[in-house]
Amino acid sequence: QSQELSQVQIDYHAALQTLLEDGTRMVCTGRMHTDRICRFESLCYSTEAEEFIYFHSNSSVMLPNLGSRRFQPALLDLSSVEDHNTQYFNFVELPAAALKFMPKPVFVPDVALIANRFNPDNLMHVFHDDLLPIYYTMQQFTDLDPETRLFFMEGWSEGVHFDLYKLLSNKQPLLREQLKTLGRLLCFTKSYVGLSKITTWYQYGFVQPQGPKANILVSGNEIRQFTKFMMQKLNVSLEESSTEEYIVVFSRTINRLILNEAELILALAQEFQMKTITVSLEEHSFSDIVRLISNASMLVSMHGAQLVMSLFLPRGATVVELFPYAINPEHYTPYKTLATLPGMDLQYIAWQNTAREDTVTYPDRPWDQGGIAHLDKAEQERIIKSTEVPRHLCCRNPEWLFRAYQDTKVDIPSLIHVIRQTVKSKPGPKKKWSGSLYPGKVRDARCQASVQGTSEARLSVSWQVPWNLKYLKVREVKYEVWIQEQGENTYMPYILSHQNHTFSENIKPFTIYLVWIRCIFNKNLLGPFADVLLCST
Ligand code: UDP
């Protein structure tokens, strides 16, 4: 990996001429600042002003052309965290003629992906906010090939996990600070700005208490494509052949400790008749952790960012998340949401310490490690007495931090009990992929009506199976039929096993009915409705 930009030779005078004549060209995807990614030619950056510059000329393009709405609140989010007001991107506009009075531009020949990392020192944030979004933004635009240069503009130093970011492309990523050493005015020949949010599953609680995102768009399949890529880059091979099953306890060594870890390990080994090992970020290399987790049957850990490593668990494995006293597992679900994404095929179990005598608190630590000594006495009393942290916003709620940084003596019988409610025999047989594919529309739907006298009628409806059925192995095929009288808001729903049915209940003569039919595979895979049938009795 090389830090120099001049790997691709460019003709400086031609590049300068193009910039002067054509100015900046921008075309974006997305309708709002929260879902926008922009492609630029000749986007520039002043390392003195620390601002991006858009140069206007007769040939420049700006789509969307938002006018002053570009500042309401910004053109786009530079990180994958939605609408965070410290992560906005915008540019300053200048006429291309102003270049005559500015420092000589230094051209960046590599195709650039320009973005912000959100919190590069926290492993959950690294994977969820940065690595997955960068990986899939690069999949979205073919220009963003393995020779892409990543530019991180958030202003942090490399951070402890920088090696992971380096895996995403063949070129050394550059940080905002380093741009100064390249020149006073940088011009990116071709660049993309912003990150796809399509893979994110969690919102951290900036505007409402934290929880799963409202509209999750990623499945375990895409997560596992990404982890496969990362494992190749880390030189970790999937040991399909290894037969030994084992449990991994992922421990924290600085805070939020498991106080009886040795006892816990013995108990797990004995209960499940499996080797049980511990890993920690402090004592193992990242590759070693990935290698161990990617073959584990069960991962047991305190709530915390290290649990994002369940990304690497094999299908069928079990995640056991331990919560300290007074922390309701239902209120903090980044790892539950991950483990239960459709197609992740992981089992998830939460255990909470409910025994006050098994917790160790640290009221005198600094506030950011959960100390509460800075609060007034009454508030300290209230927090210490409280049995559950009420729901709260991110990120400095002292009661939450106080409880989050407790150490815990795990009550072994109660933990084994909750695990046993889910894991009946041995944990984690590495199940095969059980892909869930949806039915197409039913075909050739028809209806026939018959009238019996003045008050009774029948409606016979028939249809053909969806054409994709013959290519699939489906356990159970059913049909849902809705019968709606024209002009009414309500309908009568039926679940049927055959491809025809005669309806006589509540069917009136001389009435028009709308008939909606869809196919259902395996109870919960609902297909689309076929075009509505109009049936007159
Ligand atoms: N961390 C760790 N060992 C510890 C404490 C923290 O490896 O004893 C890591 C943790 O996994 C995360 C980072 O340090 O990547 C920040 O931890 P913090 O407690 O601030 O965040 P949380 O884990 O609660 O998200």
Coordinates of C-alpha atoms and ligand atoms in Angstrom, one line a residue:
Q1 CA 0.0 0.0 0.0
S2 CA 1.3 3.4 -0.9
Q3 CA 0.6 6.7 0.6
E4 CA 1.6 8.7 -2.5
L5 CA -1.2 9.9 -4.7
S6 CA 0.9 10.0 -7.9
Q7 CA 0.5 6.3 -8.8
V8 CA -1.6 7.1 -11.8
Q9 CA 0.2 9.6 -14.0
I10 CA -1.9 12.5 -15.0
D11 CA -1.1 15.3 -17.4
Y12 CA -1.1 18.3 -15.0
H13 CA -1.8 21.0 -17.6
A14 CA -4.6 19.1 -19.2
A15 CA -6.2 18.5 -15.8
L16 CA -5.9 22.2 -14.9
Q17 CA -7.4 23.2 -18.2
T18 CA -10.3 20.8 -17.7
L19 CA -11.0 22.2 -14.3
L20 CA -10.9 25.8 -15.5
E21 CA -13.2 25.0 -18.5
D22 CA -15.5 22.4 -17.1
G23 CA -15.6 23.3 -13.5
T24 CA -17.2 20.8 -11.0
R25 CA -19.7 18.3 -12.2
M26 CA -22.0 16.7 -9.6
V27 CA -24.9 14.1 -10.0
C28 CA -26.4 12.6 -6.9
T29 CA -28.8 9.7 -6.0
G30 CA -31.4 10.1 -3.3
R31 CA -34.2 12.5 -2.7
M32 CA -33.2 13.8 0.7
H33 CA -30.0 14.7 2.5
T34 CA -30.4 11.4 4.5
D35 CA -30.3 9.1 1.5
R36 CA -28.1 11.0 -0.8
I37 CA -24.7 9.9 -2.3
C38 CA -23.1 12.2 -4.8
R39 CA -20.7 11.5 -7.7
F40 CA -18.3 14.4 -8.5
E41 CA -15.8 15.2 -11.2
S42 CA -13.4 17.9 -10.1
L43 CA -14.6 18.4 -6.5
C44 CA -11.9 20.4 -4.7
Y45 CA -10.9 20.9 -1.1
S46 CA -9.1 23.7 0.6
T47 CA -7.0 22.3 3.4
E48 CA -6.7 25.8 4.8
A49 CA -10.4 26.6 4.9
E50 CA -11.1 22.9 5.6
E51 CA -14.0 23.2 3.1
F52 CA -15.0 21.5 -0.1
I53 CA -15.2 23.8 -3.2
Y54 CA -17.5 23.6 -6.1
F55 CA -16.3 25.5 -9.2
H56 CA -18.8 27.0 -11.5
S57 CA -18.1 27.2 -15.2
N58 CA -20.2 27.0 -18.4
S59 CA -20.0 23.2 -18.3
S60 CA -20.5 22.6 -14.6
V61 CA -23.5 20.4 -13.5
M62 CA -25.2 20.4 -10.1
L63 CA -28.0 17.8 -9.6
P64 CA -29.9 18.2 -7.5
N65 CA -29.8 21.9 -7.8
L66 CA -31.4 22.8 -4.5
G67 CA -30.7 26.5 -4.2
S68 CA -30.6 27.5 -0.6
R69 CA -32.3 24.3 0.4
R70 CA -28.8 22.9 0.2
F71 CA -28.3 24.4 3.7
Q72 CA -31.5 22.9 5.1
P73 CA -29.8 21.3 6.8
A74 CA -27.1 20.1 4.4
L75 CA -26.5 18.4 1.0
L76 CA -26.0 15.0 2.6
D77 CA -24.9 13.0 5.6
L78 CA -21.2 12.2 5.5
S79 CA -21.5 9.3 7.9
S80 CA -24.0 6.4 7.8
V81 CA -25.7 7.8 11.0
E82 CA -28.9 9.4 9.9
D83 CA -29.2 13.2 10.1
H84 CA -26.5 13.7 12.7
N85 CA -25.7 17.4 12.9
T86 CA -22.0 16.9 13.3
Q87 CA -21.8 14.8 10.1
Y88 CA -23.2 17.0 7.4
F89 CA -21.5 17.6 4.1
N90 CA -21.7 20.8 2.0
F91 CA -19.4 22.8 -0.3
V92 CA -18.7 26.4 -0.9
E93 CA -19.2 27.7 -4.5
L94 CA -16.8 29.7 -6.5
P95 CA -16.5 30.7 -10.2
A96 CA -13.8 28.7 -11.9
A97 CA -12.1 32.0 -12.8
A98 CA -11.2 32.3 -9.1
L99 CA -8.7 29.5 -9.6
K100 CA -6.3 32.2 -11.0
F101 CA -6.0 33.7 -7.6
M102 CA -5.8 30.5 -5.6
P103 CA -3.0 28.1 -4.8
K104 CA -2.1 25.7 -7.6
P105 CA -4.4 22.7 -7.3
V106 CA -2.9 19.3 -6.5
F107 CA -4.9 16.7 -8.4
V108 CA -6.0 13.4 -6.7
P109 CA -5.8 10.8 -9.5
D110 CA -7.4 7.9 -7.6
V111 CA -11.2 7.5 -7.6
A112 CA -12.1 8.7 -4.1
L113 CA -14.7 7.7 -1.6
I114 CA -15.1 10.6 0.8
A115 CA -16.9 9.9 4.1
N116 CA -16.9 10.3 7.9
R117 CA -16.2 7.5 10.3
F118 CA -18.6 7.9 13.2
N119 CA -16.8 6.5 16.2
P120 CA -13.7 4.6 15.1
D121 CA -12.6 3.5 18.6
N122 CA -15.7 1.5 19.3
L123 CA -15.9 -1.9 17.5
M124 CA -19.7 -1.9 17.1
H125 CA -19.6 1.6 15.5
V126 CA -16.6 0.5 13.3
F127 CA -18.5 -2.4 11.8
H128 CA -22.1 -1.0 11.8
D129 CA -21.4 2.6 10.8
D130 CA -18.3 2.4 8.7
L131 CA -17.1 -0.9 7.4
L132 CA -20.4 -2.4 6.2
P133 CA -21.6 0.9 4.7
I134 CA -18.3 1.5 3.0
Y135 CA -18.2 -2.0 1.6
Y136 CA -21.7 -1.8 0.2
T137 CA -21.3 1.8 -1.1
M138 CA -18.4 0.4 -3.1
Q139 CA -20.6 -2.4 -4.4
Q140 CA -23.1 0.2 -5.5
F141 CA -20.9 2.2 -7.8
T142 CA -18.6 0.3 -10.2
D143 CA -16.1 3.1 -10.3
L144 CA -15.4 2.3 -6.6
D145 CA -13.2 -0.7 -7.4
P146 CA -10.4 -2.2 -5.2
E147 CA -8.1 0.7 -6.2
T148 CA -10.4 3.2 -4.6
R149 CA -8.8 5.7 -2.2
L150 CA -10.8 6.2 1.0
F151 CA -10.8 9.7 2.6
F152 CA -12.0 10.0 6.2
M153 CA -13.0 13.5 6.9
E154 CA -14.3 13.3 10.5
G155 CA -11.0 14.5 11.8
W156 CA -10.0 11.6 14.1
S157 CA -6.6 10.0 14.2
E158 CA -6.3 6.5 12.8
G159 CA -7.8 4.9 15.9
V160 CA -7.3 1.4 17.3
H161 CA -9.1 -0.5 14.5
F162 CA -7.4 1.3 11.5
D163 CA -6.1 -2.0 10.1
L164 CA -9.7 -3.1 9.5
Y165 CA -10.4 0.0 7.3
K166 CA -7.3 -0.8 5.3
L167 CA -8.8 -4.1 4.2
L168 CA -11.5 -2.4 2.2
S169 CA -9.3 -1.2 -0.6
N170 CA -5.7 -1.6 -1.9
K171 CA -4.8 2.0 -1.2
Q172 CA -3.9 3.4 2.2
P173 CA -6.9 5.4 3.5
L174 CA -6.1 9.1 4.1
L175 CA -7.3 11.1 7.1
R176 CA -8.3 14.8 7.1
E177 CA -5.1 15.8 8.9
Q178 CA -2.9 14.2 6.2
L179 CA -4.5 16.2 3.4
K180 CA -2.6 19.3 4.6
T181 CA 0.7 17.6 3.7
L182 CA -0.5 17.0 0.1
G183 CA -1.2 20.7 -0.7
R184 CA -3.3 23.7 0.0
L185 CA -5.9 23.1 -2.7
L186 CA -6.8 19.4 -3.6
C187 CA -8.9 18.5 -6.5
F188 CA -10.5 15.0 -6.7
T189 CA -10.6 14.0 -10.3
K190 CA -13.5 11.6 -9.6
S191 CA -15.1 11.1 -6.3
Y192 CA -18.1 9.8 -4.4
V193 CA -19.3 11.5 -1.3
G194 CA -21.5 9.9 1.4
L195 CA -22.2 6.4 2.5
S196 CA -25.1 4.0 1.9
K197 CA -27.2 3.4 5.0
I198 CA -28.9 0.4 3.5
T199 CA -27.0 -2.1 5.7
T200 CA -27.5 -0.3 9.1
W201 CA -29.9 -1.9 11.6
Y202 CA -29.7 0.2 14.7
Q203 CA -30.3 3.8 15.7
Y204 CA -28.3 5.0 18.8
G205 CA -30.9 7.1 20.4
F206 CA -30.1 10.7 19.4
V207 CA -33.8 11.7 18.9
Q208 CA -35.7 8.8 20.4
P209 CA -34.4 6.1 22.8
Q210 CA -32.1 3.6 21.0
G211 CA -33.5 0.6 19.2
P212 CA -33.7 -1.2 15.9
K213 CA -34.1 1.0 12.8
A214 CA -37.7 1.4 11.7
N215 CA -37.2 -0.1 8.3
I216 CA -34.3 -2.6 8.2
L217 CA -33.2 -3.4 4.6
V218 CA -30.4 -5.9 5.2
S219 CA -30.5 -9.6 5.7
G220 CA -28.0 -12.1 7.0
N221 CA -27.0 -13.0 3.4
E222 CA -25.5 -9.5 2.8
I223 CA -23.9 -9.5 6.2
R224 CA -22.3 -12.8 5.5
Q225 CA -21.0 -11.8 2.1
F226 CA -19.3 -8.9 3.8
T227 CA -17.8 -11.1 6.6
K228 CA -16.6 -13.6 3.9
F229 CA -14.8 -10.7 2.2
M230 CA -13.2 -9.6 5.5
M231 CA -12.1 -13.1 6.4
Q232 CA -10.4 -13.5 3.0
K233 CA -8.6 -10.2 3.6
L234 CA -7.6 -11.3 7.1
N235 CA -6.4 -14.6 5.7
V236 CA -8.8 -16.6 7.9
S237 CA -10.1 -19.6 6.2
L238 CA -13.4 -21.2 7.1
E239 CA -12.5 -24.6 8.7
E240 CA -15.5 -26.5 7.4
S241 CA -13.8 -29.8 8.2
S242 CA -13.1 -29.1 11.9
T243 CA -15.4 -31.2 14.0
E244 CA -14.6 -30.0 17.5
E245 CA -17.3 -27.9 18.9
Y246 CA -16.5 -25.2 21.4
I247 CA -17.9 -22.2 23.3
V248 CA -16.2 -18.7 23.2
V249 CA -16.5 -16.4 26.1
F250 CA -15.6 -12.9 24.9
S251 CA -14.4 -11.0 28.0
R252 CA -13.7 -7.4 28.7
T253 CA -10.7 -6.8 30.8
I254 CA -10.9 -3.1 31.7
N255 CA -14.5 -2.6 32.8
R256 CA -18.0 -4.2 32.8
L257 CA -16.3 -7.3 34.0
I258 CA -17.5 -10.8 34.7
L259 CA -16.2 -11.3 38.2
N260 CA -16.5 -15.1 38.3
E261 CA -15.3 -15.8 34.8
A262 CA -13.4 -19.0 35.7
E263 CA -16.4 -20.4 37.4
L264 CA -18.6 -19.4 34.3
I265 CA -16.2 -21.2 31.9
L266 CA -16.2 -24.4 34.0
A267 CA -20.0 -24.4 34.2
L268 CA -20.5 -23.9 30.5
A269 CA -18.0 -26.6 29.6
Q270 CA -19.6 -29.0 32.0
E271 CA -23.2 -28.2 31.0
F272 CA -22.7 -28.4 27.3
Q273 CA -19.8 -30.9 27.3
M274 CA -17.7 -28.6 25.2
K275 CA -14.4 -27.0 25.3
T276 CA -14.8 -23.3 26.5
I277 CA -12.2 -20.7 25.7
T278 CA -12.0 -16.9 26.4
V279 CA -10.9 -14.2 24.1
S280 CA -10.5 -10.5 24.6
L281 CA -9.6 -7.5 22.4
E282 CA -6.7 -6.8 24.7
E283 CA -5.1 -10.3 24.6
H284 CA -5.9 -11.6 21.1
S285 CA -5.2 -10.4 17.6
F286 CA -8.2 -9.5 15.5
S287 CA -7.5 -12.4 13.1
D288 CA -7.3 -14.9 16.0
I289 CA -10.6 -13.7 17.4
V290 CA -12.3 -14.0 13.9
R291 CA -10.8 -17.5 13.4
L292 CA -12.1 -18.6 16.8
I293 CA -15.5 -17.1 16.5
S294 CA -16.1 -18.2 13.0
N295 CA -16.1 -21.8 14.2
A296 CA -17.8 -21.5 17.5
S297 CA -21.1 -23.0 18.6
M298 CA -21.8 -20.3 21.2
L299 CA -20.6 -16.8 22.0
V300 CA -21.1 -15.6 25.5
S301 CA -20.3 -12.0 26.4
M302 CA -21.2 -9.0 28.5
H303 CA -23.3 -6.4 26.6
G304 CA -20.8 -4.2 24.7
A305 CA -19.3 -3.4 21.4
Q306 CA -17.2 -6.6 21.3
L307 CA -20.5 -8.5 20.7
V308 CA -20.6 -7.1 17.1
M309 CA -18.2 -10.0 16.4
S310 CA -21.3 -12.2 16.3
L311 CA -21.1 -11.1 12.6
F312 CA -18.5 -13.8 12.2
L313 CA -20.4 -16.7 14.0
P314 CA -21.4 -19.6 11.8
R315 CA -25.1 -20.2 11.0
G316 CA -26.9 -22.0 13.8
A317 CA -24.6 -20.7 16.5
T318 CA -26.0 -19.1 19.7
V319 CA -25.3 -15.6 21.1
V320 CA -25.6 -15.1 24.8
E321 CA -25.6 -11.5 25.9
L322 CA -25.2 -10.7 29.7
F323 CA -26.6 -7.5 31.1
P324 CA -25.5 -5.9 34.3
Y325 CA -28.0 -5.1 37.1
A326 CA -30.9 -2.7 36.4
I327 CA -30.3 -2.7 32.6
N328 CA -33.3 -4.0 30.8
P329 CA -32.1 -6.1 27.9
E330 CA -35.1 -5.1 25.8
H331 CA -33.9 -1.5 25.8
Y332 CA -30.5 -2.1 24.4
T333 CA -30.7 -4.4 21.4
P334 CA -28.0 -3.7 18.8
Y335 CA -26.7 -7.3 19.1
K336 CA -30.1 -8.9 19.4
T337 CA -31.2 -7.1 16.3
L338 CA -28.1 -8.3 14.4
A339 CA -28.4 -11.9 15.6
T340 CA -32.1 -12.1 14.6
L341 CA -31.9 -10.4 11.2
P342 CA -33.6 -12.7 8.7
G343 CA -31.1 -15.2 7.3
M344 CA -28.5 -14.5 10.0
D345 CA -29.6 -17.9 11.4
L346 CA -28.3 -17.2 14.9
Q347 CA -30.1 -18.0 18.2
Y348 CA -30.1 -15.1 20.6
I349 CA -30.4 -15.3 24.4
A350 CA -30.3 -12.4 26.9
W351 CA -29.5 -12.8 30.6
Q352 CA -29.8 -10.1 33.1
N353 CA -28.3 -9.8 36.6
T354 CA -31.3 -9.3 38.9
A355 CA -29.4 -9.7 42.2
R356 CA -28.2 -6.5 43.7
E357 CA -25.7 -8.3 45.8
D358 CA -24.0 -9.7 42.6
T359 CA -23.2 -6.3 41.2
V360 CA -20.2 -4.0 41.9
T361 CA -20.8 -0.3 41.2
Y362 CA -18.2 2.5 40.7
P363 CA -19.8 5.7 41.9
D364 CA -16.4 7.5 42.3
R365 CA -15.1 6.9 38.8
P366 CA -15.0 9.8 36.2
W367 CA -18.5 10.5 34.7
D368 CA -17.6 8.9 31.4
Q369 CA -16.8 5.6 33.1
G370 CA -20.1 5.7 35.0
G371 CA -19.1 7.8 38.1
I372 CA -22.0 9.7 39.7
A373 CA -20.0 11.6 42.4
H374 CA -20.5 14.9 40.4
L375 CA -24.3 14.7 40.8
D376 CA -26.2 16.2 43.7
K377 CA -26.7 13.9 46.7
A378 CA -30.5 13.4 46.1
E379 CA -29.8 12.3 42.5
Q380 CA -27.1 10.0 43.5
E381 CA -29.4 8.4 46.1
R382 CA -32.2 8.0 43.5
I383 CA -29.8 6.3 41.0
I384 CA -28.4 3.9 43.6
K385 CA -31.9 2.9 44.8
S386 CA -33.3 2.5 41.3
T387 CA -33.9 -1.0 40.0
E388 CA -34.1 -0.2 36.3
V389 CA -32.6 2.6 34.2
P390 CA -35.5 4.4 32.5
R391 CA -35.4 4.7 28.8
H392 CA -33.1 7.6 27.8
L393 CA -31.5 9.4 24.9
C394 CA -27.9 9.0 23.9
C395 CA -25.1 9.4 25.1
R396 CA -24.4 10.9 28.5
N397 CA -27.2 9.8 30.8
P398 CA -25.4 9.3 34.1
E399 CA -27.7 6.6 35.4
W400 CA -27.2 4.6 32.3
L401 CA -23.4 5.0 32.4
F402 CA -23.4 4.1 36.1
R403 CA -25.2 0.9 35.5
A404 CA -23.4 0.1 32.2
Y405 CA -20.1 0.1 33.9
Q406 CA -20.9 -2.2 36.8
D407 CA -19.0 -5.5 37.2
T408 CA -21.2 -8.6 37.6
K409 CA -20.9 -11.9 39.4
V410 CA -22.9 -14.1 37.1
D411 CA -25.5 -16.3 38.8
I412 CA -24.6 -19.6 37.1
P413 CA -27.8 -21.6 37.7
S414 CA -30.0 -18.8 36.4
L415 CA -27.8 -18.3 33.3
I416 CA -27.8 -22.0 32.5
H417 CA -31.5 -22.0 33.0
V418 CA -32.2 -19.3 30.4
I419 CA -29.8 -20.8 27.9
R420 CA -31.4 -24.2 28.4
Q421 CA -34.8 -22.7 27.6
T422 CA -33.6 -22.1 24.0
V423 CA -30.7 -24.5 23.5
K424 CA -32.2 -28.0 24.2
S425 CA -29.4 -30.4 23.4
K426 CA -26.0 -29.2 22.1
P427 CA -25.7 -25.7 20.9
G428 CA -25.1 -24.8 17.3
P429 CA -25.4 -27.5 14.8
K430 CA -24.1 -25.6 11.7
K431 CA -27.4 -25.6 9.9
K432 CA -27.6 -25.5 6.1
W433 CA -28.8 -22.4 4.4
S434 CA -32.6 -22.3 4.5
G435 CA -33.2 -19.6 2.0
S436 CA -36.6 -18.2 2.0
L437 CA -37.9 -17.4 -1.5
Y438 CA -41.3 -15.8 -2.1
P439 CA -44.0 -17.1 -4.4
G440 CA -44.9 -15.2 -7.6
K441 CA -48.5 -14.3 -8.4
V442 CA -51.1 -17.0 -8.9
R443 CA -51.9 -17.3 -12.6
D444 CA -55.1 -17.6 -14.7
A445 CA -57.5 -16.6 -11.9
R446 CA -61.1 -17.0 -12.9
C447 CA -64.5 -16.9 -11.3
Q448 CA -67.9 -18.2 -12.0
A449 CA -71.1 -17.2 -10.3
S450 CA -74.4 -18.9 -9.9
V451 CA -77.5 -17.6 -8.3
Q452 CA -79.9 -19.7 -6.3
G453 CA -83.2 -17.9 -6.0
T454 CA -83.4 -14.3 -4.8
S455 CA -81.3 -14.5 -1.7
E456 CA -78.5 -17.0 -2.3
A457 CA -75.5 -17.1 -4.6
R458 CA -72.2 -18.9 -5.0
L459 CA -68.9 -17.8 -6.3
S460 CA -66.5 -20.4 -7.7
V461 CA -62.9 -19.2 -8.0
S462 CA -60.0 -21.1 -9.4
W463 CA -56.4 -20.3 -10.3
Q464 CA -53.0 -21.8 -11.2
V465 CA -49.9 -22.1 -9.1
P466 CA -47.2 -19.4 -9.3
W467 CA -44.8 -20.3 -12.1
N468 CA -41.7 -20.2 -9.9
L469 CA -43.1 -23.0 -7.7
K470 CA -41.9 -25.8 -10.1
Y471 CA -38.3 -24.7 -9.5
L472 CA -38.5 -24.7 -5.7
K473 CA -38.7 -27.1 -2.9
V474 CA -41.5 -25.8 -0.7
R475 CA -42.8 -27.6 2.3
E476 CA -46.3 -26.1 2.3
V477 CA -48.2 -24.2 -0.3
K478 CA -51.4 -22.3 0.7
Y479 CA -53.5 -19.5 -0.8
E480 CA -55.1 -16.5 0.8
V481 CA -58.3 -15.2 -0.8
W482 CA -60.0 -12.0 0.1
I483 CA -63.6 -11.4 -1.0
Q484 CA -64.7 -7.8 -1.0
E485 CA -68.0 -6.5 -2.0
Q486 CA -67.5 -3.6 -4.4
G487 CA -67.6 -0.3 -2.7
E488 CA -67.1 -1.8 0.8
N489 CA -63.9 -1.3 2.9
T490 CA -64.0 -4.7 4.6
Y491 CA -63.4 -8.1 3.1
M492 CA -63.7 -11.7 4.1
P493 CA -60.3 -13.5 4.3
Y494 CA -59.8 -17.2 3.7
I495 CA -56.8 -19.5 3.8
L496 CA -57.1 -22.4 1.4
S497 CA -55.0 -25.4 0.4
H498 CA -56.4 -26.0 -3.1
Q499 CA -56.5 -24.1 -6.3
N500 CA -60.2 -23.6 -6.4
H501 CA -63.0 -23.0 -4.0
T502 CA -66.7 -22.3 -4.0
F503 CA -67.8 -19.6 -1.7
S504 CA -71.4 -19.5 -0.6
E505 CA -71.4 -17.9 2.9
N506 CA -72.4 -14.2 2.7
I507 CA -72.5 -14.2 -1.1
K508 CA -75.4 -12.1 -2.3
P509 CA -77.0 -12.3 -5.7
F510 CA -76.7 -9.5 -8.2
T511 CA -73.6 -8.1 -6.6
I512 CA -70.1 -7.3 -7.8
Y513 CA -67.3 -8.8 -5.8
L514 CA -63.6 -8.1 -5.9
V515 CA -61.5 -11.2 -5.4
W516 CA -57.9 -10.9 -4.3
I517 CA -55.7 -14.1 -4.4
R518 CA -52.1 -14.6 -3.2
C519 CA -49.9 -17.6 -2.6
I520 CA -48.2 -18.4 0.7
F521 CA -45.1 -20.6 1.1
N522 CA -44.3 -22.3 4.4
K523 CA -46.8 -20.3 6.4
N524 CA -45.1 -17.0 6.5
L525 CA -43.7 -16.3 3.0
L526 CA -46.5 -14.1 1.5
G527 CA -46.5 -13.5 -2.2
P528 CA -48.0 -10.6 -4.1
F529 CA -51.7 -10.5 -4.9
A530 CA -52.6 -11.3 -8.5
D531 CA -54.6 -8.6 -10.4
V532 CA -57.9 -8.3 -8.8
L533 CA -60.8 -10.4 -10.2
L534 CA -64.2 -8.8 -10.8
C535 CA -67.0 -11.3 -10.3
S536 CA -70.7 -10.5 -10.7
T537 CA -73.2 -12.8 -9.2
Ligands
UDP1 N1 -13.4 -2.6 25.3 C1 -12.7 -3.7 25.5 N2 -12.5 -4.1 26.8 C2 -12.9 -3.5 27.8 C3 -13.7 -2.3 27.6 C4 -13.9 -1.9 26.4 O1 -12.3 -4.3 24.5 O2 -12.7 -3.9 29.0 C5 -13.7 -2.1 23.9 C6 -15.1 -2.3 23.5 O3 -15.3 -3.5 22.9 C7 -15.3 -1.2 22.5 C8 -14.4 -0.1 23.1 O4 -13.5 -0.7 23.9 O5 -14.9 -1.5 21.2 C9 -15.2 1.0 23.8 O6 -15.9 0.4 24.9 P1 -17.1 1.2 25.6 O7 -17.3 0.5 26.9 O8 -16.8 2.6 25.6 O9 -18.3 0.9 24.6 P2 -19.4 -0.3 24.6 O10 -18.7 -1.6 24.6 O11 -20.3 -0.1 25.8 O12 -20.1 0.0 23.3

